[in-house]
Amino acid sequence: MSVCLVAMPWQSLESPSLPLGLLRAAATRAGLPAPETYHANLRWAEFLMARTDGDLGPREYTAVAEEGLFDGLGDWVFTGALHDDPDFGVETLQVYAAERGLDIGPVSRMRAHAAEFVEMVTDEVLARHPRVVGFSTTFMQNVPSLAVARRIKSRRPDVTIVFGGGNCDGPMGVALHRNYPFVDLVLRGEGEKSFPALLRVLADGATPETLRTVPGLCWRDDAGAAHQNPQASPLPMAQVPVPDFDDWFTRMEVSTVNAHVEPKLVLETARGCWWGEKHHCTFCGLNGTLMTFRAKSPEAVIQEIGELTSRHRTLDLIMVDNIIANSFFSTVLPRLAELDWDLRLHYEVKSNLKPAEIETFRAARVSHVQPGIESLVSPVLKIMDKGVAGTRNVRTLRDCESAGLTVTWNWLYGFPEERAEDYEPVLRQIPALMHLQPPAGASRILLERFSPYFENPALGFPNRRTAQAYRHVYALPEADLHDMVYLFDTDPAGISEAEAKHLRDLLDAWNTGYPDSTLVRTEEPDATVFEDRRVGWPATDHRVTDPLHRAVYRAAEPGRTLPALHREVTAAGFAVDQDEVREILAGFVTRGLVFVENGQWIGLATSAIPIKVG
């Protein structure tokens, strides 16, 4: 039975589709032929370059893929093709963009080519004579996938159309199946076991009895009545195969996109979130119905990394785990360091990294981390249920800067019970952080399906409606749209837009000043020297020679409360009261050498001069 798996835009151009790689591997492991794959994301980038003489290329594609989600821009590009209406959603987006100051020029130029592209994809997929076409859809892949699926079904009704992926989790998959009759089957949940099972059922001639055996499947009987099988329990990671990316790397070698991107491997060493199992961050819905944390064995991780890097001759690895397994700091990472492979790894981590863990990262060739910092305001972090203080997040930024680790994070605001007065001490001190890696930006939270805020309106968001961005994407009644989408609007909470603008202005200045800013501490026998070269501060070498002042700064380096600082200093042999310690700290704060927030103080200077890439 011929099967073709399709990854539509806006899958990243620099790495293969992990879902397609896993499904190919799962099929072959089950004794089935490896499905063919069609990488329509690469095809779209190639198509745009050819049609626009390079005016729209991988850079413009990536801008939409990385920044367009919350405004529905990627789906909007293809919604005219889905609805056979070139004007669908155009005026609605224009009004939406004007209200928000969005530049929709690039996506408007892309949209002019979308219908032709959808026809071409349909031709090329059908030229492979598939009996089953499967679409993996996450975030902005829904509308492009639906547009192609509808055309395939209209031209070849005998082809079975299957949808799966993150956009099909839980009630979203049921609603997608209900609203788009040309989608024959929707597979919800993890597919490593259910997808091969479905292929066997289809190969043998599907019946209601056999279709009921496939976990998570949405299907229709001969009378057209819809059925939904319960989703399976989360898979143990031992049952997740090594992904098969051979076809993607072969395709990338001949793609015109290859000259514009550096191919990277994308791997998965764990699923779920160990923090979220006990303290689900109030705003986060990313794990959906699969919160249970599971990690691969250290042996399996090392073997998989070695196998895939050798096979595909690339050392850049993006780990898509929502959070690294704590055990990896004593198992996987030390073994990678011993192997001395010249890797460049990316990992998502909790924000309370210890110095030893950062050093372990560096030794194991982890070059980029994405800690869940989200804010530097402790009362807001408490509302999020992050389990960290603002100073702890500053410490992670400082220590990663010292170690030369690239840090990616975003500032979130708009939480119930959030107060402007809690922000003020932090905002006043942001100029002192100029040498640390800034957030990419600040944004008001949207209500995400599966998040505690969504599941429990009593937490502060009782009124909700599907996000306005979907109005220029879908032509569905509100009730159906509500069941199918991931993002929701709600009444704004927390700080006002004027206060948020003040925050964003400060963060813009931070981003501008960071590449040219350093604040480095060195120790001499009789002095602690702070070499201050931060943008916005006088270029100064602060020499601190008083032993008590040096002891106070050392005590503040981990981040401590005033009583704890006082205990450390007195334990070091200094006869001093808390008021004198506070006065010394205040002097450090005035010079921007110490950060204070919510009763905790922390030293800001790095221990080394990092190499910065502007």
Short mmCIF file of C-alpha atoms in Angstrom, two decimals, residues 181-404:
data_model
loop_
_atom_site.label_atom_id
_atom_site.label_comp_id
_atom_site.label_asym_id
_atom_site.label_seq_id
_atom_site.Cartn_x
_atom_site.Cartn_y
_atom_site.Cartn_z
CA PRO A 181 -15.49 15.98 5.51
CA PHE A 182 -12.69 15.52 2.98
CA VAL A 183 -10.44 14.52 5.90
CA ASP A 184 -11.25 10.83 6.20
CA LEU A 185 -9.35 10.05 9.38
CA VAL A 186 -7.76 11.99 12.22
CA LEU A 187 -5.21 10.29 14.43
CA ARG A 188 -4.94 11.88 17.88
CA GLY A 189 -2.10 11.38 20.32
CA GLU A 190 1.31 9.81 19.79
CA GLY A 191 1.52 7.93 16.49
CA GLU A 192 4.46 5.56 16.88
CA LYS A 193 2.15 2.61 17.57
CA SER A 194 -1.22 3.82 16.31
CA PHE A 195 -0.01 4.87 12.84
CA PRO A 196 1.38 1.44 11.87
CA ALA A 197 -1.77 -0.11 13.34
CA LEU A 198 -3.89 2.16 11.15
CA LEU A 199 -1.88 1.29 8.05
CA ARG A 200 -2.48 -2.43 8.68
CA VAL A 201 -6.21 -1.82 9.11
CA LEU A 202 -6.36 0.16 5.87
CA ALA A 203 -4.31 -2.43 3.97
CA ASP A 204 -6.66 -5.21 5.09
CA GLY A 205 -9.79 -3.27 4.13
CA ALA A 206 -11.05 -1.14 7.00
CA THR A 207 -14.26 -2.10 8.77
CA PRO A 208 -15.95 -0.48 11.78
CA GLU A 209 -14.67 -3.34 13.91
CA THR A 210 -11.04 -2.88 12.87
CA LEU A 211 -11.15 0.93 12.90
CA ARG A 212 -12.30 0.79 16.54
CA THR A 213 -9.01 -0.92 17.45
CA VAL A 214 -6.83 2.08 16.52
CA PRO A 215 -6.25 4.32 19.58
CA GLY A 216 -7.15 7.98 19.17
CA LEU A 217 -8.71 7.55 15.72
CA CYS A 218 -11.58 9.72 14.47
CA TRP A 219 -13.44 7.96 11.67
CA ARG A 220 -16.83 7.71 9.93
CA ASP A 221 -18.96 4.66 9.38
CA ASP A 222 -20.74 3.80 6.13
CA ALA A 223 -23.72 5.93 7.13
CA GLY A 224 -21.47 8.95 7.67
CA ALA A 225 -21.73 8.95 11.47
CA ALA A 226 -18.54 10.13 13.19
CA HIS A 227 -16.76 8.08 15.86
CA GLN A 228 -13.84 8.91 18.15
CA ASN A 229 -11.68 6.24 19.74
CA PRO A 230 -10.14 7.07 23.12
CA GLN A 231 -6.55 8.27 22.96
CA ALA A 232 -3.88 5.88 24.22
CA SER A 233 -1.82 6.43 27.34
CA PRO A 234 1.52 8.20 26.83
CA LEU A 235 4.13 5.92 25.29
CA PRO A 236 7.26 4.89 27.17
CA MET A 237 10.24 6.49 25.42
CA ALA A 238 11.73 3.04 24.82
CA GLN A 239 8.95 2.57 22.25
CA VAL A 240 9.90 5.75 20.35
CA PRO A 241 12.22 4.82 17.46
CA VAL A 242 15.24 6.64 16.11
CA PRO A 243 13.77 8.96 13.45
CA ASP A 244 14.46 8.26 9.79
CA PHE A 245 15.59 11.50 8.12
CA ASP A 246 17.31 9.97 5.09
CA ASP A 247 14.80 11.31 2.58
CA TRP A 248 14.97 14.88 3.94
CA PHE A 249 18.75 15.09 3.78
CA THR A 250 18.70 13.62 0.28
CA ARG A 251 16.09 16.20 -0.74
CA MET A 252 17.96 19.07 0.92
CA GLU A 253 21.15 18.29 -1.02
CA VAL A 254 19.47 19.26 -4.30
CA SER A 255 17.30 22.07 -2.95
CA THR A 256 17.97 25.72 -3.76
CA VAL A 257 17.19 26.33 -0.08
CA ASN A 258 20.42 24.56 0.87
CA ALA A 259 22.52 27.60 -0.01
CA HIS A 260 20.57 29.72 2.46
CA VAL A 261 20.36 27.56 5.61
CA GLU A 262 22.65 25.38 7.71
CA PRO A 263 20.93 21.98 8.09
CA LYS A 264 20.41 20.84 11.67
CA LEU A 265 19.25 17.62 13.25
CA VAL A 266 16.15 17.69 15.41
CA LEU A 267 15.94 15.03 18.14
CA GLU A 268 13.70 14.17 21.04
CA THR A 269 15.18 12.66 24.19
CA ALA A 270 12.16 13.20 26.46
CA ARG A 271 8.45 14.00 26.33
CA GLY A 272 6.17 15.78 28.75
CA CYS A 273 7.26 18.04 31.59
CA TRP A 274 8.43 16.86 35.01
CA TRP A 275 7.80 20.31 36.48
CA GLY A 276 4.35 20.56 34.93
CA GLU A 277 3.29 17.21 36.38
CA LYS A 278 3.36 18.80 39.85
CA HIS A 279 3.34 22.54 39.14
CA HIS A 280 1.69 23.17 35.80
CA CYS A 281 2.68 26.70 34.76
CA THR A 282 -0.63 28.55 34.71
CA PHE A 283 -0.29 29.92 31.16
CA CYS A 284 1.25 26.91 29.37
CA GLY A 285 -0.67 24.48 27.18
CA LEU A 286 2.20 23.06 25.15
CA ASN A 287 2.07 19.47 26.40
CA GLY A 288 -1.64 19.10 25.73
CA THR A 289 -2.90 15.71 26.87
CA LEU A 290 0.64 14.32 27.15
CA MET A 291 2.06 15.98 30.26
CA THR A 292 3.49 12.77 31.77
CA PHE A 293 7.28 13.09 31.72
CA ARG A 294 9.27 10.29 30.08
CA ALA A 295 12.94 10.21 29.06
CA LYS A 296 15.02 7.89 26.93
CA SER A 297 17.74 5.87 28.62
CA PRO A 298 21.21 7.45 28.59
CA GLU A 299 22.47 4.62 26.41
CA ALA A 300 19.70 5.20 23.87
CA VAL A 301 20.38 8.95 23.76
CA ILE A 302 24.12 8.52 23.18
CA GLN A 303 23.53 5.86 20.54
CA GLU A 304 20.94 7.97 18.72
CA ILE A 305 23.11 11.08 18.68
CA GLY A 306 26.10 9.10 17.45
CA GLU A 307 24.11 7.28 14.79
CA LEU A 308 22.40 10.36 13.33
CA THR A 309 25.35 12.74 13.44
CA SER A 310 27.52 10.16 11.69
CA ARG A 311 24.87 9.30 9.15
CA HIS A 312 23.98 12.86 8.20
CA ARG A 313 27.32 14.57 8.81
CA THR A 314 25.88 17.39 10.90
CA LEU A 315 26.85 18.34 14.44
CA ASP A 316 24.09 20.90 15.11
CA LEU A 317 21.36 19.26 17.19
CA ILE A 318 18.11 20.84 18.33
CA MET A 319 16.58 18.90 21.20
CA VAL A 320 12.84 19.52 21.14
CA ASP A 321 12.24 18.27 24.70
CA ASN A 322 10.08 20.73 26.61
CA ILE A 323 12.48 20.34 29.52
CA ILE A 324 15.70 18.39 29.95
CA ALA A 325 15.61 15.35 32.22
CA ASN A 326 17.39 16.14 35.51
CA SER A 327 19.13 12.78 35.37
CA PHE A 328 20.91 13.77 32.14
CA PHE A 329 23.23 16.10 34.08
CA SER A 330 24.85 13.06 35.68
CA THR A 331 24.40 10.58 32.81
CA VAL A 332 24.04 11.81 29.23
CA LEU A 333 25.90 15.13 29.37
CA PRO A 334 29.06 13.85 31.12
CA ARG A 335 29.27 11.00 28.61
CA LEU A 336 28.98 13.44 25.71
CA ALA A 337 31.78 15.47 27.26
CA GLU A 338 33.96 12.37 27.51
CA LEU A 339 33.36 11.55 23.85
CA ASP A 340 34.68 14.98 22.90
CA TRP A 341 32.46 15.24 19.84
CA ASP A 342 32.38 18.73 18.38
CA LEU A 343 28.63 19.07 18.87
CA ARG A 344 26.48 22.19 19.10
CA LEU A 345 23.41 21.31 21.16
CA HIS A 346 20.23 23.21 21.99
CA TYR A 347 18.15 22.29 25.06
CA GLU A 348 15.12 23.72 26.84
CA VAL A 349 15.69 23.89 30.58
CA LYS A 350 14.17 25.11 33.79
CA SER A 351 15.48 28.56 34.68
CA ASN A 352 17.07 27.72 38.02
CA LEU A 353 20.31 26.35 36.60
CA LYS A 354 23.13 25.73 39.05
CA PRO A 355 26.73 26.71 38.19
CA ALA A 356 27.72 23.04 38.08
CA GLU A 357 24.91 22.32 35.61
CA ILE A 358 25.98 25.22 33.39
CA GLU A 359 29.54 23.91 33.43
CA THR A 360 28.23 20.44 32.54
CA PHE A 361 26.37 21.96 29.60
CA ARG A 362 29.49 23.71 28.37
CA ALA A 363 31.64 20.59 28.68
CA ALA A 364 29.03 18.58 26.72
CA ARG A 365 29.01 21.12 23.88
CA VAL A 366 25.60 22.57 24.68
CA SER A 367 25.85 26.02 23.14
CA HIS A 368 22.26 27.26 23.34
CA VAL A 369 19.65 26.98 26.07
CA GLN A 370 16.06 28.14 26.31
CA PRO A 371 15.26 28.50 29.99
CA GLY A 372 11.69 29.26 31.01
CA ILE A 373 12.57 32.65 32.50
CA GLU A 374 9.45 34.55 31.34
CA SER A 375 9.90 37.40 33.89
CA LEU A 376 12.26 38.90 36.47
CA VAL A 377 9.42 39.95 38.79
CA SER A 378 9.02 37.50 41.68
CA PRO A 379 5.32 38.11 42.46
CA VAL A 380 4.49 37.52 38.79
CA LEU A 381 6.62 34.36 38.69
CA LYS A 382 4.68 33.14 41.72
CA ILE A 383 1.41 33.72 39.87
CA MET A 384 2.81 31.64 36.99
CA ASP A 385 3.76 28.85 39.43
CA LYS A 386 7.31 28.90 38.05
CA GLY A 387 8.93 27.98 41.36
CA VAL A 388 11.73 30.56 41.05
CA ALA A 389 12.43 34.14 42.17
CA GLY A 390 13.39 37.01 39.89
CA THR A 391 16.92 37.08 41.25
CA ARG A 392 17.27 33.38 40.47
CA ASN A 393 16.50 34.12 36.83
CA VAL A 394 19.04 36.95 36.85
CA ARG A 395 21.59 34.52 38.23
CA THR A 396 20.96 32.12 35.35
CA LEU A 397 21.44 34.94 32.85
CA ARG A 398 24.65 36.02 34.56
CA ASP A 399 26.14 32.55 34.84
CA CYS A 400 25.21 31.59 31.25
CA GLU A 401 26.83 34.82 30.09
CA SER A 402 29.99 33.92 32.00
CA ALA A 403 29.99 30.45 30.42
CA GLY A 404 29.36 31.71 26.89
#
